[in-house]
PDB file of C-alpha atoms in Angstrom:
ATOM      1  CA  UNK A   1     -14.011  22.269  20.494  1.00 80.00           C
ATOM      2  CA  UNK A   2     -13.777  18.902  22.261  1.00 88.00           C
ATOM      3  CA  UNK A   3     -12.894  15.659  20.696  1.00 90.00           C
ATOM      4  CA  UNK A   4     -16.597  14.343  20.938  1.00 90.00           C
ATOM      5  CA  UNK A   5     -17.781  17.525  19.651  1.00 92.00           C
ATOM      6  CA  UNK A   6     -15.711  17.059  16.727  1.00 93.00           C
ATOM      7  CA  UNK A   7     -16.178  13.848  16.122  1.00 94.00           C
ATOM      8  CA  UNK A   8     -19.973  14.366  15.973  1.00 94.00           C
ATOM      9  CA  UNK A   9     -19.361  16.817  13.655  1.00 94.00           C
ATOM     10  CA  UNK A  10     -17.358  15.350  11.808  1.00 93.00           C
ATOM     11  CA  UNK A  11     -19.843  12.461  11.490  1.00 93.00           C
ATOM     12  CA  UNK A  12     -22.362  14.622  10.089  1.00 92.00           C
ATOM     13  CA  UNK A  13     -20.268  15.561   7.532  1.00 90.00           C
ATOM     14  CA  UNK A  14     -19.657  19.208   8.560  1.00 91.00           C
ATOM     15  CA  UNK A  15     -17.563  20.610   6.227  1.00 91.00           C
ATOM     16  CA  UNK A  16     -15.767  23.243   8.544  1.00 93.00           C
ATOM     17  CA  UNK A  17     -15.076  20.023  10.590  1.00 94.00           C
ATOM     18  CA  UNK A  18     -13.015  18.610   8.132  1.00 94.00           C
ATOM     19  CA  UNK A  19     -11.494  22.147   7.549  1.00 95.00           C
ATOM     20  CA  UNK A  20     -10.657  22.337  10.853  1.00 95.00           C
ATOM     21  CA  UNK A  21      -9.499  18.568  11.145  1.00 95.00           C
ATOM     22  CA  UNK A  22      -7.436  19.292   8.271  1.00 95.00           C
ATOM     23  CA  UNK A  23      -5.694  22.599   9.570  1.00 95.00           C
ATOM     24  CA  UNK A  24      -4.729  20.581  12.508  1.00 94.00           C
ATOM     25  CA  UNK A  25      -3.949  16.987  11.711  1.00 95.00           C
ATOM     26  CA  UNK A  26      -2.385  17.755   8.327  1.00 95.00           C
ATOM     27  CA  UNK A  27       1.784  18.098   9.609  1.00 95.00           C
ATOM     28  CA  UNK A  28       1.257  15.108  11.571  1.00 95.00           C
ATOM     29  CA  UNK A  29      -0.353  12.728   9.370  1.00 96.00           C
ATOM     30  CA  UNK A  30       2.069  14.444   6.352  1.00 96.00           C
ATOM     31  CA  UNK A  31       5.107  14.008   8.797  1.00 95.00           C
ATOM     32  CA  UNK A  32       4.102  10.246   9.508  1.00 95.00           C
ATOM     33  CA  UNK A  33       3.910   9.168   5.876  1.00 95.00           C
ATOM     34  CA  UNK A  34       7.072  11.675   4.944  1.00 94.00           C
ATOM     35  CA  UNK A  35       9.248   8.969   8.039  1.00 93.00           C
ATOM     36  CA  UNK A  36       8.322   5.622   6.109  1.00 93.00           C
ATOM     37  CA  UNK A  37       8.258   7.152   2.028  1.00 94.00           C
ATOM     38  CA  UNK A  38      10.735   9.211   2.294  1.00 92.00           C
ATOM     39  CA  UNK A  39       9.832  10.925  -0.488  1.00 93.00           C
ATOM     40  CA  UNK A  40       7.527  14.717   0.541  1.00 93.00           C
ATOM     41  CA  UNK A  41       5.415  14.324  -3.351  1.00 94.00           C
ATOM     42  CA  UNK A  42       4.433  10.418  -2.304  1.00 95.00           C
ATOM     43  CA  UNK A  43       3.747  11.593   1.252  1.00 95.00           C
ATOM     44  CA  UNK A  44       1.457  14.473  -0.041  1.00 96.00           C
ATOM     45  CA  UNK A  45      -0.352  12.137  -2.036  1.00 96.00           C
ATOM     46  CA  UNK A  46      -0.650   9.434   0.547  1.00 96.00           C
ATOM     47  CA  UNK A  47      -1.646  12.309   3.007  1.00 97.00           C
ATOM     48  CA  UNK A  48      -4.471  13.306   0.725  1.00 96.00           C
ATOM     49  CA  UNK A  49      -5.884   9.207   0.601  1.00 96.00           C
ATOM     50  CA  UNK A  50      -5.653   9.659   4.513  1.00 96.00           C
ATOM     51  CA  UNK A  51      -8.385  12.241   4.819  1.00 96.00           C
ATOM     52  CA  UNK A  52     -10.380  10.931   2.163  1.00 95.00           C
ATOM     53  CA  UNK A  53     -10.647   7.522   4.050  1.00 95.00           C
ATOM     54  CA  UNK A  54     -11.181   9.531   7.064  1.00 95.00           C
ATOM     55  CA  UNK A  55     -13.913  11.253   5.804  1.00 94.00           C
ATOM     56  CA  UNK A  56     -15.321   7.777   4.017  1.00 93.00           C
ATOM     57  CA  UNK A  57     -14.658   6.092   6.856  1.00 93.00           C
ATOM     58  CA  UNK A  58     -15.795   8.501  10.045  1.00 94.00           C
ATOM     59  CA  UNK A  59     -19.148   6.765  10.775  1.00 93.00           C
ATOM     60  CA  UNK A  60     -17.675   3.534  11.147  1.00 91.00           C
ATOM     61  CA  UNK A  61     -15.062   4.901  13.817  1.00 92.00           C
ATOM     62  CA  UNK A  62     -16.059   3.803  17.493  1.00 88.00           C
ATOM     63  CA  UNK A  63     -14.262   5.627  19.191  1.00 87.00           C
ATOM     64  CA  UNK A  64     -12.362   3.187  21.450  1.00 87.00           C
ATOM     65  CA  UNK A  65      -9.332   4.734  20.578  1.00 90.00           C
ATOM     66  CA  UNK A  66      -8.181   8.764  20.603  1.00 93.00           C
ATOM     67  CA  UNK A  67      -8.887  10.447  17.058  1.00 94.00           C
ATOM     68  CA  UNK A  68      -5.447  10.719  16.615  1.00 94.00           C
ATOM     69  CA  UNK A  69      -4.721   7.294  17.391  1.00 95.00           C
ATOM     70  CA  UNK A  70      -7.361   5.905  14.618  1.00 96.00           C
ATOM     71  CA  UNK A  71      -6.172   8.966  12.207  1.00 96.00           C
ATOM     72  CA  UNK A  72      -2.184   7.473  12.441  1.00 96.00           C
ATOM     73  CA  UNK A  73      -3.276   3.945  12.007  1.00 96.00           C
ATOM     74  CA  UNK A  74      -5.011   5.120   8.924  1.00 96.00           C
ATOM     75  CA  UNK A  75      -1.758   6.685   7.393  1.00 96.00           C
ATOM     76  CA  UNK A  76       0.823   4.155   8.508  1.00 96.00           C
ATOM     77  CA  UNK A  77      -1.653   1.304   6.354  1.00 96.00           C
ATOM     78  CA  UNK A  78      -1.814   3.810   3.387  1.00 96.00           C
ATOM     79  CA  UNK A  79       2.081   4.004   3.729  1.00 96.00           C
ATOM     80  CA  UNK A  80       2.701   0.968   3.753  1.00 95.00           C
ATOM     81  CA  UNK A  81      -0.086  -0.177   1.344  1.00 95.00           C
ATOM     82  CA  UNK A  82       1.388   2.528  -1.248  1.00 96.00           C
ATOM     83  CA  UNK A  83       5.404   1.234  -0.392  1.00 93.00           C
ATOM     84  CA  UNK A  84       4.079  -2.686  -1.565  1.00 92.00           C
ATOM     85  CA  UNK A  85       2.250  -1.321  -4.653  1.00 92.00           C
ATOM     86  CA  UNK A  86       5.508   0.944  -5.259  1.00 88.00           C
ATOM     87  CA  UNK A  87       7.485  -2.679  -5.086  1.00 84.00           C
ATOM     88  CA  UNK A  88       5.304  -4.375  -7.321  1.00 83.00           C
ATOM     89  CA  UNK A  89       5.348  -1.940 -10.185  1.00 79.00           C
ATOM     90  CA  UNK A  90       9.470  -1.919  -9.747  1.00 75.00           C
ATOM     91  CA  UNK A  91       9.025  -5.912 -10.120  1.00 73.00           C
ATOM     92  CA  UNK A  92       7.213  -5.671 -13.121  1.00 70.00           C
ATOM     93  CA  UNK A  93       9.673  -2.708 -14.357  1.00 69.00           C
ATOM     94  CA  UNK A  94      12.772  -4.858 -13.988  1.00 61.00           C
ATOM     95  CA  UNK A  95      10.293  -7.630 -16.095  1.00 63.00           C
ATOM     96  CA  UNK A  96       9.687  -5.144 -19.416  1.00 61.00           C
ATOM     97  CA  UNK A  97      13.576  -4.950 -20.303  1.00 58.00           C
ATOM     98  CA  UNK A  98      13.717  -8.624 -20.679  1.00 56.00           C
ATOM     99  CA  UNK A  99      10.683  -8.404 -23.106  1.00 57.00           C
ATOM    100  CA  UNK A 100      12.334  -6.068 -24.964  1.00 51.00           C
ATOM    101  CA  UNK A 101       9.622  -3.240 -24.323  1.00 50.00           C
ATOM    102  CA  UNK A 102      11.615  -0.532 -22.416  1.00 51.00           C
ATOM    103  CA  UNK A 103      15.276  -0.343 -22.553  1.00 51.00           C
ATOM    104  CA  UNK A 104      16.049   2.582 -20.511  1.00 47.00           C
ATOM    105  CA  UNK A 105      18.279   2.780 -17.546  1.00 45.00           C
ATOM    106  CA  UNK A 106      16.256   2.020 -14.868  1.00 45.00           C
ATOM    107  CA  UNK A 107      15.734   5.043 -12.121  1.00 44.00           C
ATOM    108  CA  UNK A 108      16.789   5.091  -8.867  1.00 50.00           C
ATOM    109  CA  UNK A 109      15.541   8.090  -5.989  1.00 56.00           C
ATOM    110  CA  UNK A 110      18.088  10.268  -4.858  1.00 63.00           C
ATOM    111  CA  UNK A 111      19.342   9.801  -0.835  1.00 78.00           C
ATOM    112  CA  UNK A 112      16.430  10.835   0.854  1.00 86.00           C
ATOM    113  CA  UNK A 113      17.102  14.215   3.564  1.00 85.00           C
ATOM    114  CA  UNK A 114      14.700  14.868   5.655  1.00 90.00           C
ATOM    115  CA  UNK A 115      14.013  18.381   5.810  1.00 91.00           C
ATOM    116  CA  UNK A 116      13.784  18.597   9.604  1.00 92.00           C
ATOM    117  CA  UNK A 117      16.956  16.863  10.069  1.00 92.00           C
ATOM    118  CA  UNK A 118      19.732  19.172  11.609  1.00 90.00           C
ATOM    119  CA  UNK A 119      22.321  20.491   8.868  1.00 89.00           C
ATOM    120  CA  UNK A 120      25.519  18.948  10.775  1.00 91.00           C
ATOM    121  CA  UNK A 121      23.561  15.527  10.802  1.00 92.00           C
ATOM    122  CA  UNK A 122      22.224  15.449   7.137  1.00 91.00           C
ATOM    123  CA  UNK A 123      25.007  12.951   6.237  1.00 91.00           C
ATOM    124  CA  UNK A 124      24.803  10.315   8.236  1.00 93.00           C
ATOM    125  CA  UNK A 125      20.557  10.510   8.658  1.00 93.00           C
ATOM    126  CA  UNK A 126      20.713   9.752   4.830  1.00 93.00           C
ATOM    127  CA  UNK A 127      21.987   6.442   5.210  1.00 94.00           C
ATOM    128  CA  UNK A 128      20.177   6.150   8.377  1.00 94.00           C
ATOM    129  CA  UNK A 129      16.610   6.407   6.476  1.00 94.00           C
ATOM    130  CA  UNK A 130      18.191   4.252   3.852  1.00 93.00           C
ATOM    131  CA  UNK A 131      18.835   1.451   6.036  1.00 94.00           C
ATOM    132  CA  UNK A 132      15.339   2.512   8.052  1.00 94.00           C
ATOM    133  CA  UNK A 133      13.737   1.155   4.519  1.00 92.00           C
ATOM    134  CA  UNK A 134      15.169  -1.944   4.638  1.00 93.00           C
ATOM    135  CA  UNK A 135      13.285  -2.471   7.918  1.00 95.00           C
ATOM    136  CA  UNK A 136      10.417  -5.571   8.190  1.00 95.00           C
ATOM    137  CA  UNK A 137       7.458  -3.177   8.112  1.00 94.00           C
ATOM    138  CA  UNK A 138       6.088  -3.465  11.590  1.00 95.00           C
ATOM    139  CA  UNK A 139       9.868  -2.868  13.175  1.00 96.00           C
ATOM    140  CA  UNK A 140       9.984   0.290  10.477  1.00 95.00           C
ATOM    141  CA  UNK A 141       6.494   2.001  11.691  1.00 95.00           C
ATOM    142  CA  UNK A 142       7.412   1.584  15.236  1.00 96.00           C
ATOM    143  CA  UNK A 143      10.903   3.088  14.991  1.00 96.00           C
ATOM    144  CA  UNK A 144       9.430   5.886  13.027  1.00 94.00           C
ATOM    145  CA  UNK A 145       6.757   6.609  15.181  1.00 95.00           C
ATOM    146  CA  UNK A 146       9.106   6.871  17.914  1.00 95.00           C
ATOM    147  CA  UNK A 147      11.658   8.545  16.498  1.00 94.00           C
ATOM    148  CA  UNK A 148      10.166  11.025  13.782  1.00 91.00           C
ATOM    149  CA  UNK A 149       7.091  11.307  15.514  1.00 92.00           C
ATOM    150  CA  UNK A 150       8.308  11.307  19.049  1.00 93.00           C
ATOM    151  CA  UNK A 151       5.488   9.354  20.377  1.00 95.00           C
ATOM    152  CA  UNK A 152       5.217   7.104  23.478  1.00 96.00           C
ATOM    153  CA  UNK A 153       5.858   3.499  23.340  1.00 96.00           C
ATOM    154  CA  UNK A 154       2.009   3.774  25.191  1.00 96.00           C
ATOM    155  CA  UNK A 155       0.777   5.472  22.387  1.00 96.00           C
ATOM    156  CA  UNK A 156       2.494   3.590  19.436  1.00 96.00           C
ATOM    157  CA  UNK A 157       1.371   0.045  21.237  1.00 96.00           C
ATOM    158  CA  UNK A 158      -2.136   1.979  21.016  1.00 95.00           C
ATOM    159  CA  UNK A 159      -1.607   2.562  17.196  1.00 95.00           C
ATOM    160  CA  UNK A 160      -0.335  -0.634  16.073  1.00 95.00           C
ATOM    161  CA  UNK A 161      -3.276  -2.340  18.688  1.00 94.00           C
ATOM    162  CA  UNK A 162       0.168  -3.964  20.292  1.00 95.00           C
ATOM    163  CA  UNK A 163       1.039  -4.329  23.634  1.00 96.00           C
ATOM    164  CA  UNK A 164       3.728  -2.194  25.280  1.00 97.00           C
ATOM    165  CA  UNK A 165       6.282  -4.788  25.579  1.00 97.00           C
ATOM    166  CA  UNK A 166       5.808  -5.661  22.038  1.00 97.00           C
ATOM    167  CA  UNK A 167       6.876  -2.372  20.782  1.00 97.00           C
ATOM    168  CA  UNK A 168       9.912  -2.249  23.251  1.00 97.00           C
ATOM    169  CA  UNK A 169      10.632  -5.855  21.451  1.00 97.00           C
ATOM    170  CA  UNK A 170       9.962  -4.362  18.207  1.00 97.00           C
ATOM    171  CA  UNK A 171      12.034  -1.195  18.721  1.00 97.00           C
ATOM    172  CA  UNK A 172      15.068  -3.596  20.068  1.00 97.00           C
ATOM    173  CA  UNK A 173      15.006  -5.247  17.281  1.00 97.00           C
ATOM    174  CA  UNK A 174      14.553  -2.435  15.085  1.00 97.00           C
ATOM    175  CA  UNK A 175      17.873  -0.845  16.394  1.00 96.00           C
ATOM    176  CA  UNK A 176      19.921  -3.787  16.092  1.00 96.00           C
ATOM    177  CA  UNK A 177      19.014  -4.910  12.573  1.00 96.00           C
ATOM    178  CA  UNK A 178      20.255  -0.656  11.900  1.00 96.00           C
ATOM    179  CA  UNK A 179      23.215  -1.567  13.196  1.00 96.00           C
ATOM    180  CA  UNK A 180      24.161  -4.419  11.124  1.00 95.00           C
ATOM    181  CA  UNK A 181      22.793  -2.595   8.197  1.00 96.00           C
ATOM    182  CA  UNK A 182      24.694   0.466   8.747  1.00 96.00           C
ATOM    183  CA  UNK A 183      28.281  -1.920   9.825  1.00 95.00           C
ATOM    184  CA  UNK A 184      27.609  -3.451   6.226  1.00 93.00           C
ATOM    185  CA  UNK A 185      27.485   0.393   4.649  1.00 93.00           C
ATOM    186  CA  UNK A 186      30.582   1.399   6.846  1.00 93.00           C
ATOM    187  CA  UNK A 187      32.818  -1.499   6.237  1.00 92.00           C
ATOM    188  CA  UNK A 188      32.505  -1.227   2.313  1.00 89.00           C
ATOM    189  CA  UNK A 189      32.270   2.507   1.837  1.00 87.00           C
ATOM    190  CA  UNK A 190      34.878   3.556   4.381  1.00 81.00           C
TER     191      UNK A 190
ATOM    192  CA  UNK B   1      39.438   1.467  13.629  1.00 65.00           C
ATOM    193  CA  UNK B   2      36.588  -0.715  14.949  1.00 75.00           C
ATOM    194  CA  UNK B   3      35.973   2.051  17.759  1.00 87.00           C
ATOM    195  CA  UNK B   4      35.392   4.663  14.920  1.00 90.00           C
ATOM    196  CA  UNK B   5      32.963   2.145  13.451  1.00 92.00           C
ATOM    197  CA  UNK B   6      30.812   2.013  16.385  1.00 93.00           C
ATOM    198  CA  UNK B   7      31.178   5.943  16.528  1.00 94.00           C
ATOM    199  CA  UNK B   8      29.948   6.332  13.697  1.00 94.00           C
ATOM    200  CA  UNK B   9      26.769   3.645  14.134  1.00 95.00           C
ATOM    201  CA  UNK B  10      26.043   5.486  17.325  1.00 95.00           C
ATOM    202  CA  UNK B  11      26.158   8.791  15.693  1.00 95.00           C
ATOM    203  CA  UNK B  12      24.160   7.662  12.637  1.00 95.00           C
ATOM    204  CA  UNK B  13      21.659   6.254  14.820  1.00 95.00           C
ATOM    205  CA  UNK B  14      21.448   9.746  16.859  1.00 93.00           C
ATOM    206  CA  UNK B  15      21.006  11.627  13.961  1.00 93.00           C
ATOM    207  CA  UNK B  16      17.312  11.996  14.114  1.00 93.00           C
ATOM    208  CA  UNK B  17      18.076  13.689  17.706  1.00 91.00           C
ATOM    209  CA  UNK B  18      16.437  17.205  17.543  1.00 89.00           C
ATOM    210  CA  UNK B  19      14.431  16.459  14.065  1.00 92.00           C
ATOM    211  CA  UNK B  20      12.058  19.304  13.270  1.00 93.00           C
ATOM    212  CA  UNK B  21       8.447  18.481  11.708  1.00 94.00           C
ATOM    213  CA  UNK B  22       8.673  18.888   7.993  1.00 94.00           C
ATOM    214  CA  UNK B  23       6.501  21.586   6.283  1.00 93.00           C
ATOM    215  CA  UNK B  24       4.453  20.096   3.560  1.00 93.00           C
ATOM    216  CA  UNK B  25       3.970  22.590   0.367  1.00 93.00           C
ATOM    217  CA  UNK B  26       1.487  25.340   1.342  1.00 92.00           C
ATOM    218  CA  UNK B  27      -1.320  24.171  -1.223  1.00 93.00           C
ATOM    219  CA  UNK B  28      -2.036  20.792   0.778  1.00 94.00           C
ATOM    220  CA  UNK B  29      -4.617  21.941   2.614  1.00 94.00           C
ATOM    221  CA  UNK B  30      -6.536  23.303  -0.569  1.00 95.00           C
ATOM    222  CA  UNK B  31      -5.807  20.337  -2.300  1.00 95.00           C
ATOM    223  CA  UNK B  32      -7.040  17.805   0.437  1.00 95.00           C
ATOM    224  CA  UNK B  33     -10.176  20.356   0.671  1.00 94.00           C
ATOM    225  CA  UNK B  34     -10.541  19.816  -2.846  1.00 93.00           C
ATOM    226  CA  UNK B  35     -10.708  15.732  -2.607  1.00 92.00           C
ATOM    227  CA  UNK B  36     -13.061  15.840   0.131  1.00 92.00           C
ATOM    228  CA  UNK B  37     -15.396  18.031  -2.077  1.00 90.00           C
ATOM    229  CA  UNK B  38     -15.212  15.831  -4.465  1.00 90.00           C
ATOM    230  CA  UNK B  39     -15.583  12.859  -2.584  1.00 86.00           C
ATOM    231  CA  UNK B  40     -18.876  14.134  -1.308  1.00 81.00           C
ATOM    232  CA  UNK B  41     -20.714  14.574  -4.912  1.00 79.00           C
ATOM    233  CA  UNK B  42     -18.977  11.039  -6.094  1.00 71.00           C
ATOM    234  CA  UNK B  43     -21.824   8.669  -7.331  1.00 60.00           C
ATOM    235  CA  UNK B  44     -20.993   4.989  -5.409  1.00 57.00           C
ATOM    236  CA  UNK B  45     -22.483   2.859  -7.481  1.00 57.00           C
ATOM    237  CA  UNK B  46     -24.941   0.187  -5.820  1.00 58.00           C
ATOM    238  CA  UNK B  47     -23.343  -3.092  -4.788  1.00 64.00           C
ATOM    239  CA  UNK B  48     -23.640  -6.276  -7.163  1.00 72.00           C
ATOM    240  CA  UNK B  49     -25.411  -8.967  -4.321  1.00 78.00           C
ATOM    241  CA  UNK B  50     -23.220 -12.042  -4.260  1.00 81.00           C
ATOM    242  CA  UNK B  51     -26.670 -14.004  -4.859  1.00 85.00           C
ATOM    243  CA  UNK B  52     -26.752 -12.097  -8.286  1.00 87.00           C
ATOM    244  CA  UNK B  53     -23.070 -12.941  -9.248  1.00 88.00           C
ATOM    245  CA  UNK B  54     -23.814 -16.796  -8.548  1.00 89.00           C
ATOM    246  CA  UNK B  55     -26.706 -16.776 -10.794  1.00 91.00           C
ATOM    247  CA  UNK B  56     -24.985 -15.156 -13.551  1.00 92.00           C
ATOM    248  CA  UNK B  57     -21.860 -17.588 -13.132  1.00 92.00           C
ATOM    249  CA  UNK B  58     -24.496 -20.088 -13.175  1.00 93.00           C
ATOM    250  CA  UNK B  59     -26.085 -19.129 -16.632  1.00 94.00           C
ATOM    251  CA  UNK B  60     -22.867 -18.913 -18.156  1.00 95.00           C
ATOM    252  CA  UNK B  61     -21.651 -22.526 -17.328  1.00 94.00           C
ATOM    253  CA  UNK B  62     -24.760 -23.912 -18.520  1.00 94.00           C
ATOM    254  CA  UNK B  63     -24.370 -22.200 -21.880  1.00 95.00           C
ATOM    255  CA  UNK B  64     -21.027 -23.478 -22.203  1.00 94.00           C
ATOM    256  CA  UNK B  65     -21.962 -27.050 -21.196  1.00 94.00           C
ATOM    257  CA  UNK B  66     -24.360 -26.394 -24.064  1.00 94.00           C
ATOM    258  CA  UNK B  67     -22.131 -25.440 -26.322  1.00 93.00           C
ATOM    259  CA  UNK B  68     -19.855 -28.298 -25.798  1.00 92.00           C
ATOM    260  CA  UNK B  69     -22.774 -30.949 -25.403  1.00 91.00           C
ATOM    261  CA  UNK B  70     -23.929 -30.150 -29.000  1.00 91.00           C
ATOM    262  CA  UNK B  71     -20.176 -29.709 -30.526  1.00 88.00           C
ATOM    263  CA  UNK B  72     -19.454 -33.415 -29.294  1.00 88.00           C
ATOM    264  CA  UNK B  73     -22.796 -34.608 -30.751  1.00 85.00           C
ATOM    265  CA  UNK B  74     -22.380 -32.836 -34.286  1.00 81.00           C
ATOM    266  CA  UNK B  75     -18.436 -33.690 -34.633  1.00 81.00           C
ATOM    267  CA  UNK B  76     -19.632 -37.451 -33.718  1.00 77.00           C
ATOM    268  CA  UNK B  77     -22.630 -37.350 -36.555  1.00 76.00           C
ATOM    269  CA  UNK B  78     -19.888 -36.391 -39.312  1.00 76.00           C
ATOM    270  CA  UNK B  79     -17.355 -38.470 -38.085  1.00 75.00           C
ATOM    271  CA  UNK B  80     -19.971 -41.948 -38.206  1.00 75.00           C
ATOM    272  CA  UNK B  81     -21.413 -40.674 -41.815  1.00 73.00           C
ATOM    273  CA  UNK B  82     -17.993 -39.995 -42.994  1.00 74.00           C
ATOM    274  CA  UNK B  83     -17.246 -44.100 -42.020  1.00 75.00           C
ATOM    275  CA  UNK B  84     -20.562 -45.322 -43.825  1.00 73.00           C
ATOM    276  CA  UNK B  85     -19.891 -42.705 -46.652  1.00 77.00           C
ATOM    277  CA  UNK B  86     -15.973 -44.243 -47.208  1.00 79.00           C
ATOM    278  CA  UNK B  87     -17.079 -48.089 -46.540  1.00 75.00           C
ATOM    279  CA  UNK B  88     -20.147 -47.844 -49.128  1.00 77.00           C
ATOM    280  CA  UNK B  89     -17.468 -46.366 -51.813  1.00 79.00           C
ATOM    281  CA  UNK B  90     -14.725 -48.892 -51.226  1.00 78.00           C
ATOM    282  CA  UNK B  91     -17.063 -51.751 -51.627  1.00 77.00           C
ATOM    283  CA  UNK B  92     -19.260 -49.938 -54.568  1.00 74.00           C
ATOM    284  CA  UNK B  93     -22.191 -50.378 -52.945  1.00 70.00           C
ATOM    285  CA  UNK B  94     -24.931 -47.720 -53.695  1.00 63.00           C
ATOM    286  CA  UNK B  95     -27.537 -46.406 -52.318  1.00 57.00           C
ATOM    287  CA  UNK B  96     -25.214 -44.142 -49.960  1.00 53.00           C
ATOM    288  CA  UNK B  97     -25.078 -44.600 -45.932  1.00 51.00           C
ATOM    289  CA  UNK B  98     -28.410 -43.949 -45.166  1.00 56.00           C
ATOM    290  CA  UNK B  99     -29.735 -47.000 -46.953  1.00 55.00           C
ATOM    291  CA  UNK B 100     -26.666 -49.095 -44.934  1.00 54.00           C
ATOM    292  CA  UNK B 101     -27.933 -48.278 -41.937  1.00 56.00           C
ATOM    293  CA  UNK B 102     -31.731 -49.293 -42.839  1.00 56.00           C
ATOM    294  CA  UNK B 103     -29.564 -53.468 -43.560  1.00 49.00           C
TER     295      UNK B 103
END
């Protein structure tokens, strides 16, 4: 099935379409959202809101970008849009104790490990995705588009409607604010 | 010691070299399946026109400016009778406020 084919398909709200957009776009888009969560349950929720705007949002696509292209833009916004609402509510959590509602301790995600990281590199990619969080967000999508994903700086510039040069800026500066992040972890952990 | 620093940056920031897609939980696929069904028999309720939202703002204003309008008047009304009512007592003078306001 061609792109076009699918697309009108997909526009008509064929439901073996979707089945088949699904079957095929699901790793990806999963993958995507698993680089910036780092958490898999968030990304499987976030992956689920990807299709569902996809499939609310088809008939509006015009196709002046690859399906692919429009389907990661989609699930680096609902990453990032989930990450800010994920900040807030830890704002207002760290608010309650001082009302005296909720005195618990409050809790704090395990190191994330990626589960296609390499067993000898486990270690040190923990505190790499650790300081990859403390990115600015647009440095953050790029790097892990490039580096999780293993997309082209063409293709990224195509996704975040950037130019090229931009992303090779944006990946620069991605790499050095890592490693001033990760000289700050080594100097007062080792 | 700061040349086993950098090592270890560089190697940190090679550790993603040779990352493997991860495998989300088999059920996704259902799951997602499952949205979209349910996404396609969800009832979107019809938009509320801006034009209609005005209007209501509208009548809600003017009730309060209402509201307030006759507050002011009635609190005033008490307040003056409450004067005549006080003065006509002090000086004994009978006949109450309303005949004061007929001198």
């Amino acid at each position: 099935m061609s792109e076009n084919e699918l697309i009108a398909l997909l526009k008509q709200g064929d439901r073996s379409a979707f089945d088949y957009l699904v079957t095929n776009h699901q790793v990806r888009i999963y993958n995507a959202c698993l680089g910036v969560l780092r958490s898999q349950e968030d990304a499987e929720d976030v992956t689920q809101e990807v299709f569902v705007e996809i499939y609310r949002s088809i008939n509006s696509f015009k196709e002046e970008a690859k399906l692919s292209t429009w389907m990661y833009r989609i699930a680096m916004t609902k990453s990032l849009d989930f990450l800010r609402g994920k900040k807030r509510k830890k704002r207002f959590a760290f608010m309650k104790p001082l009302f005296g509602e909720d005195n618990a301790p409050r809790y704090d995600p395990p190191d994330f490990v990626h589960p296609g990281v390499q067993l000898e590199n486990k270690e040190t990619a923990a505190q790499l995705f650790k300081a990859i969080a403390e990115l600015p967000e647009n440095q953050k999508v790029a790097f892990t588009l490039n580096k999780i994903e293993g997309l082209s700086y063409q293709e990224i510039s195509e996704i975040m409607e950037t130019t090229v040069p931009s992303v090779e800026s944006l990946l620069f500066r991605a790499r050095q604010n890592l490693k001033n992040l990760l000289s700050e972890y080594y100097n007062s952990n080792f | 010691m700061e040349g086993e620093k950098d090592k270890w940056i560089e190697r940190t920031l090679n550790s993603l070299e040779g990352i493997q897609p991860a495998v989300p939980s088999t059920d996704m696929h259902g799951r997602i399946m499952q949205r979209l069904q349910a996404e396609r028999f969800r009832i979107v309720p019809d938009k509320v026109k801006p034009a209609t939202i005005y209007r209501a703002a509208a009548a809600i204003l003017l009730i309060m400016a209402l509201n307030i309008f006759t507050c002011t008047m009635f609190s005033k009304n008490v307040t003056e009778k409450k004067g005549l009512q006080s003065f006509a007592k002090e000086y004994s003078i009978s006949g109450g406020s309303e005949s004061l306001l007929n001198i």
